[in-house]
Amino acid sequence: MPRTRVIHGDCLEALRTQIPDGSVDLVFADPPYNIGKAFGAFKDRWPSDEAYAAWCAEWLTLCLAKLRDTGSLYVMTSTQAMPHLDLWLRTRSTVLSRIVWHYDSSGVQARRRYGSLYEPLLFCVKDAKRYTFNAEAIAVEARTGAVRKLIDYRKATPTTYSATKLPGNAWYFPRVRFRMPEYEEHPTQKPEALLERVIRASSNEGDTVLDPFAGTFTTCAVAQRLGRRSIGIELNGDYVAIGRRRLGLHVP
Ligand SMILES: C[S@@+](CC[C@H](N)C(=O)[O-])C[C@H]1O[C@@H](n2cnc3c(N)ncnc32)[C@H](O)[C@@H]1O
């Protein structure tokens, strides 16, 4: 299998016909959120919350089938839709973390309610006893507020507290904005830093990462840089072309 596979098409069809069950180590799914964003001709609006949840259940079922028994699934959606996905997923997998990606906004500000400055992610595993999690690969600085290193005197031999820690479930990463080096022309491109944390934590070099809603192929680009195999599926031909260019692949 090539290290990076780009599939242009509907993820339901591609998942059913082009990807064997039990062949993927990590799925990162960032679907349309049912909030009316314009992805080219595609309309990000379902007739009801239930219709959207039913569509999500279709591709989530397929994504879970594609995962190896040790695999992990990260899912994003809107704050209003996530409760549907959470209830559905918790009966079919183990939801290990409910993560909030938060950011600042310089865009249009809400005036009569609290503006939306976060997006939720679920981190699920198939087998809560056996899954990849590389804590040391995503360690962040442990800020103690102290100028000097703090010493833990409770230990038999007093030692300094660790200077690093595992990030919690509130993640701050700036949104991708125009003029940032990674910016591509897409309304909901995710930051490479967010994907880097997900991929480093929940896969190893040589593993296969699948993104059924690749958009600008951020997942595949980061996977490629980190030595993972990847498969990205995207419906919109313009975004596929962006992805192929970003991945250093031939653009027909
Ligand atoms: C939220 S965006 C993903 C953005 C991506 N994470 C990135 O960083 O660029 C969702 C994407 O799903 C695509 N899409 C919508 N329906 C699809 C389907 N049925 N199969 C595959 N892709 C689809 C849209 O064109 C859009 O690019």
CSV table of C-alpha atoms and ligand atoms in Angstrom, one decimal:
chain,number,residue,atom,x,y,z
A,1,MET,CA,0.0,0.0,0.0
A,2,PRO,CA,1.4,3.5,-0.8
A,3,ARG,CA,2.2,5.5,2.3
A,4,THR,CA,-0.4,8.1,1.6
A,5,ARG,CA,-3.6,7.3,-0.2
A,6,VAL,CA,-6.0,10.0,-1.5
A,7,ILE,CA,-9.5,8.9,-2.3
A,8,HIS,CA,-11.9,11.3,-4.2
A,9,GLY,CA,-15.5,10.3,-3.3
A,10,ASP,CA,-18.2,9.8,-0.8
A,11,CYS,CA,-16.8,8.3,2.4
A,12,LEU,CA,-19.7,5.9,2.9
A,13,GLU,CA,-19.0,4.4,-0.5
A,14,ALA,CA,-15.2,4.4,-0.1
A,15,LEU,CA,-15.3,3.0,3.4
A,16,ARG,CA,-17.6,0.1,2.2
A,17,THR,CA,-15.6,-0.8,-0.9
A,18,GLN,CA,-12.0,0.4,-0.7
A,19,ILE,CA,-10.8,-0.1,2.9
A,20,PRO,CA,-10.6,-3.6,4.5
A,21,ASP,CA,-12.1,-4.1,7.9
A,22,GLY,CA,-9.6,-4.2,10.8
A,23,SER,CA,-6.8,-2.5,8.8
A,24,VAL,CA,-6.6,0.9,10.4
A,25,ASP,CA,-4.9,2.0,13.7
A,26,LEU,CA,-6.4,5.4,14.1
A,27,VAL,CA,-9.4,7.3,12.7
A,28,PHE,CA,-9.7,11.0,12.9
A,29,ALA,CA,-13.1,12.1,11.7
A,30,ASP,CA,-14.0,15.8,11.2
A,31,PRO,CA,-17.3,15.7,9.3
A,32,PRO,CA,-19.5,18.6,8.2
A,33,TYR,CA,-21.1,19.9,11.5
A,34,ASN,CA,-24.7,20.5,10.2
A,35,ILE,CA,-24.3,24.2,10.8
A,36,GLY,CA,-24.7,25.5,7.2
A,37,LYS,CA,-21.0,25.9,6.2
A,38,ALA,CA,-20.4,26.0,2.4
A,39,PHE,CA,-18.0,23.3,1.2
A,40,GLY,CA,-18.3,24.1,-2.5
A,41,ALA,CA,-21.6,22.8,-3.8
A,42,PHE,CA,-22.1,20.6,-0.7
A,43,LYS,CA,-24.8,21.9,1.7
A,44,ASP,CA,-23.9,21.3,5.3
A,45,ARG,CA,-27.5,21.2,6.5
A,46,TRP,CA,-29.6,18.1,7.3
A,47,PRO,CA,-33.4,18.3,7.6
A,48,SER,CA,-33.2,17.6,11.4
A,49,ASP,CA,-30.8,16.8,14.2
A,50,GLU,CA,-32.0,13.2,14.0
A,51,ALA,CA,-31.3,12.9,10.3
A,52,TYR,CA,-27.8,14.2,10.9
A,53,ALA,CA,-27.2,11.8,13.8
A,54,ALA,CA,-28.5,8.9,11.6
A,55,TRP,CA,-26.0,9.8,8.8
A,56,CYS,CA,-23.2,10.0,11.4
A,57,ALA,CA,-24.2,6.6,12.8
A,58,GLU,CA,-23.7,5.2,9.2
A,59,TRP,CA,-20.1,6.3,8.8
A,60,LEU,CA,-19.2,5.8,12.5
A,61,THR,CA,-20.3,2.1,12.2
A,62,LEU,CA,-18.0,1.8,9.2
A,63,CYS,CA,-15.1,3.6,10.9
A,64,LEU,CA,-15.3,1.3,13.9
A,65,ALA,CA,-15.3,-1.7,11.6
A,66,LYS,CA,-12.1,-0.5,9.8
A,67,LEU,CA,-10.2,-0.1,13.1
A,68,ARG,CA,-8.0,-2.9,14.4
A,69,ASP,CA,-9.0,-4.2,17.9
A,70,THR,CA,-6.3,-1.9,19.4
A,71,GLY,CA,-7.4,1.1,17.4
A,72,SER,CA,-8.6,4.6,18.4
A,73,LEU,CA,-11.2,6.9,17.0
A,74,TYR,CA,-11.3,10.7,17.4
A,75,VAL,CA,-14.4,12.5,16.3
A,76,MET,CA,-15.3,16.1,16.1
A,77,THR,CA,-18.6,17.8,15.5
A,78,SER,CA,-20.5,20.9,16.6
A,79,THR,CA,-21.2,21.5,20.3
A,80,GLN,CA,-25.0,20.9,19.6
A,81,ALA,CA,-24.5,17.7,17.7
A,82,MET,CA,-21.9,16.1,19.9
A,83,PRO,CA,-24.4,14.8,22.6
A,84,HIS,CA,-26.0,12.6,19.9
A,85,LEU,CA,-22.7,11.1,18.8
A,86,ASP,CA,-21.5,10.7,22.4
A,87,LEU,CA,-24.6,8.7,23.4
A,88,TRP,CA,-24.3,6.6,20.3
A,89,LEU,CA,-20.6,5.9,20.7
A,90,ARG,CA,-20.6,5.1,24.4
A,91,THR,CA,-22.6,2.0,23.7
A,92,ARG,CA,-20.3,0.8,20.9
A,93,SER,CA,-16.9,1.8,22.1
A,94,THR,CA,-15.2,3.2,25.2
A,95,VAL,CA,-15.2,7.0,25.3
A,96,LEU,CA,-11.9,7.7,27.2
A,97,SER,CA,-11.8,11.5,26.9
A,98,ARG,CA,-14.1,14.3,26.1
A,99,ILE,CA,-11.8,17.0,24.8
A,100,VAL,CA,-12.4,20.7,24.2
A,101,TRP,CA,-10.4,22.5,21.6
A,102,HIS,CA,-10.6,26.1,22.5
A,103,TYR,CA,-9.2,29.2,20.7
A,104,ASP,CA,-9.5,32.9,20.6
A,105,SER,CA,-11.5,34.7,17.9
A,106,SER,CA,-10.9,38.0,16.2
A,107,GLY,CA,-13.9,37.5,13.9
A,108,VAL,CA,-17.5,38.7,14.4
A,109,GLN,CA,-18.3,38.7,18.1
A,110,ALA,CA,-21.6,37.6,19.7
A,111,ARG,CA,-23.5,40.5,21.4
A,112,ARG,CA,-26.4,38.9,23.2
A,113,ARG,CA,-25.0,35.5,24.2
A,114,TYR,CA,-21.6,34.0,24.9
A,115,GLY,CA,-19.7,33.5,21.7
A,116,SER,CA,-18.6,30.0,20.7
A,117,LEU,CA,-14.9,29.6,21.3
A,118,TYR,CA,-14.5,25.9,21.4
A,119,GLU,CA,-15.2,22.7,19.5
A,120,PRO,CA,-15.6,19.2,21.2
A,121,LEU,CA,-13.7,16.0,20.3
A,122,LEU,CA,-14.3,12.5,21.6
A,123,PHE,CA,-11.4,10.1,22.0
A,124,CYS,CA,-12.8,6.5,21.8
A,125,VAL,CA,-11.1,3.1,21.8
A,126,LYS,CA,-12.3,-0.3,20.8
A,127,ASP,CA,-10.7,-2.1,23.7
A,128,ALA,CA,-10.1,-0.1,26.9
A,129,LYS,CA,-7.4,-2.6,28.0
A,130,ARG,CA,-5.4,-2.6,24.8
A,131,TYR,CA,-4.8,0.6,22.9
A,132,THR,CA,-1.9,2.8,21.8
A,133,PHE,CA,-1.2,5.9,23.9
A,134,ASN,CA,2.2,7.5,23.7
A,135,ALA,CA,2.0,9.8,26.7
A,136,GLU,CA,5.7,10.8,26.5
A,137,ALA,CA,5.3,11.8,22.8
A,138,ILE,CA,2.8,14.6,23.7
A,139,ALA,CA,4.2,15.8,27.0
A,140,VAL,CA,3.9,19.6,27.6
A,141,GLU,CA,5.6,21.9,30.0
A,142,ALA,CA,4.3,21.6,33.6
A,143,ARG,CA,4.0,25.2,34.7
A,144,THR,CA,4.4,25.4,38.4
A,145,GLY,CA,4.6,29.2,38.6
A,146,ALA,CA,7.8,28.9,40.6
A,147,VAL,CA,11.0,30.5,39.4
A,148,ARG,CA,13.2,27.7,40.8
A,149,LYS,CA,12.7,24.0,40.3
A,150,LEU,CA,10.3,22.7,43.0
A,151,ILE,CA,11.6,19.7,45.0
A,152,ASP,CA,9.4,16.9,46.2
A,153,TYR,CA,10.5,16.2,49.8
A,154,ARG,CA,8.0,13.4,50.2
A,155,LYS,CA,10.2,11.0,48.2
A,156,ALA,CA,12.9,8.9,50.0
A,157,THR,CA,15.5,10.8,48.0
A,158,PRO,CA,14.1,14.3,47.4
A,159,THR,CA,13.9,14.9,43.6
A,160,THR,CA,12.7,17.8,41.5
A,161,TYR,CA,9.2,17.7,40.2
A,162,SER,CA,8.8,16.6,36.6
A,163,ALA,CA,9.1,19.6,34.2
A,164,THR,CA,6.6,18.0,31.9
A,165,LYS,CA,3.1,16.6,32.1
A,166,LEU,CA,0.4,15.0,29.9
A,167,PRO,CA,-2.0,17.6,28.5
A,168,GLY,CA,-5.4,17.6,30.1
A,169,ASN,CA,-8.7,17.6,28.1
A,170,ALA,CA,-8.8,21.3,27.3
A,171,TRP,CA,-6.5,22.0,24.4
A,172,TYR,CA,-5.6,25.5,23.2
A,173,PHE,CA,-4.4,25.8,19.6
A,174,PRO,CA,-4.9,28.9,17.5
A,175,ARG,CA,-7.3,28.4,14.6
A,176,VAL,CA,-5.8,28.4,11.1
A,177,ARG,CA,-6.1,31.9,9.7
A,178,PHE,CA,-5.3,33.5,6.4
A,179,ARG,CA,-1.6,34.2,6.0
A,180,MET,CA,-0.5,31.4,8.4
A,181,PRO,CA,2.0,29.2,6.6
A,182,GLU,CA,-0.3,26.2,6.8
A,183,TYR,CA,-3.4,28.1,5.5
A,184,GLU,CA,-5.4,26.6,2.6
A,185,GLU,CA,-8.6,27.8,1.0
A,186,HIS,CA,-11.1,25.8,3.1
A,187,PRO,CA,-13.7,27.1,5.6
A,188,THR,CA,-12.9,24.6,8.4
A,189,GLN,CA,-9.3,23.6,8.1
A,190,LYS,CA,-8.0,22.1,11.4
A,191,PRO,CA,-4.6,23.2,12.8
A,192,GLU,CA,-1.6,20.9,12.2
A,193,ALA,CA,-0.7,21.2,15.9
A,194,LEU,CA,-4.0,19.5,16.9
A,195,LEU,CA,-3.5,16.6,14.5
A,196,GLU,CA,0.1,16.3,15.6
A,197,ARG,CA,-1.0,15.7,19.2
A,198,VAL,CA,-3.7,13.1,18.1
A,199,ILE,CA,-1.4,11.2,15.8
A,200,ARG,CA,1.6,11.2,18.1
A,201,ALA,CA,-0.5,10.0,21.0
A,202,SER,CA,-2.6,7.4,19.3
A,203,SER,CA,-0.4,5.8,16.7
A,204,ASN,CA,3.1,4.6,16.1
A,205,GLU,CA,5.5,5.0,13.1
A,206,GLY,CA,4.3,2.8,10.3
A,207,ASP,CA,0.7,2.7,11.5
A,208,THR,CA,-2.2,3.6,9.3
A,209,VAL,CA,-4.3,6.7,10.0
A,210,LEU,CA,-7.7,7.2,8.3
A,211,ASP,CA,-9.5,10.5,7.8
A,212,PRO,CA,-13.0,10.0,6.1
A,213,PHE,CA,-13.5,13.8,5.7
A,214,ALA,CA,-10.1,14.9,4.7
A,215,GLY,CA,-10.9,18.5,3.6
A,216,THR,CA,-7.4,19.9,2.9
A,217,PHE,CA,-5.8,16.6,4.0
A,218,THR,CA,-4.3,18.0,7.2
A,219,THR,CA,-4.4,14.6,8.8
A,220,CYS,CA,-2.6,13.0,5.9
A,221,ALA,CA,0.0,15.8,5.8
A,222,VAL,CA,0.8,15.5,9.5
A,223,ALA,CA,0.8,11.7,9.3
A,224,GLN,CA,3.2,11.8,6.4
A,225,ARG,CA,5.6,14.1,8.3
A,226,LEU,CA,5.4,11.8,11.3
A,227,GLY,CA,6.1,8.6,9.3
A,228,ARG,CA,2.6,7.1,9.4
A,229,ARG,CA,0.7,5.7,6.5
A,230,SER,CA,-2.6,7.4,5.8
A,231,ILE,CA,-5.8,7.3,3.8
A,232,GLY,CA,-7.8,10.5,3.3
A,233,ILE,CA,-11.3,10.5,1.7
A,234,GLU,CA,-12.8,13.8,0.4
A,235,LEU,CA,-15.9,14.5,-1.7
A,236,ASN,CA,-14.9,17.8,-3.2
A,237,GLY,CA,-12.5,17.8,-6.1
A,238,ASP,CA,-11.0,21.2,-5.4
A,239,TYR,CA,-10.1,20.1,-1.9
A,240,VAL,CA,-8.6,16.9,-3.2
A,241,ALA,CA,-6.4,19.0,-5.5
A,242,ILE,CA,-5.3,21.1,-2.5
A,243,GLY,CA,-4.6,17.9,-0.6
A,244,ARG,CA,-2.5,16.3,-3.4
A,245,ARG,CA,-0.4,19.4,-3.7
A,246,ARG,CA,0.0,19.6,0.0
A,247,LEU,CA,1.1,16.0,0.1
A,248,GLY,CA,3.6,16.4,-2.7
A,249,LEU,CA,1.6,14.1,-5.0
A,250,HIS,CA,0.9,14.6,-8.7
A,251,VAL,CA,-2.1,16.9,-9.3
A,252,PRO,CA,-3.8,15.7,-12.5
B,1,LIG,C1,-15.0,19.8,8.5
B,1,LIG,S1,-14.3,19.6,6.9
B,1,LIG,C2,-12.8,18.7,7.2
B,1,LIG,C3,-11.6,19.7,7.3
B,1,LIG,C4,-10.3,18.9,7.5
B,1,LIG,N1,-10.2,18.3,8.8
B,1,LIG,C5,-9.1,19.9,7.3
B,1,LIG,O1,-8.3,20.1,8.2
B,1,LIG,O2,-9.0,20.4,6.2
B,1,LIG,C6,-15.4,18.3,6.3
B,1,LIG,C7,-15.1,17.9,4.9
B,1,LIG,O3,-15.9,16.8,4.6
B,1,LIG,C8,-16.2,16.9,3.2
B,1,LIG,N2,-17.3,16.0,2.9
B,1,LIG,C9,-18.7,16.2,3.1
B,1,LIG,N3,-19.4,15.1,2.9
B,1,LIG,C10,-18.5,14.1,2.6
B,1,LIG,C11,-18.7,12.8,2.3
B,1,LIG,N4,-19.9,12.2,2.2
B,1,LIG,N5,-17.6,12.0,2.0
B,1,LIG,C12,-16.4,12.6,2.1
B,1,LIG,N6,-16.1,13.9,2.4
B,1,LIG,C13,-17.2,14.7,2.6
B,1,LIG,C14,-16.4,18.3,2.9
B,1,LIG,O4,-16.2,18.6,1.5
B,1,LIG,C15,-15.3,19.0,3.8
B,1,LIG,O5,-14.1,19.3,3.1
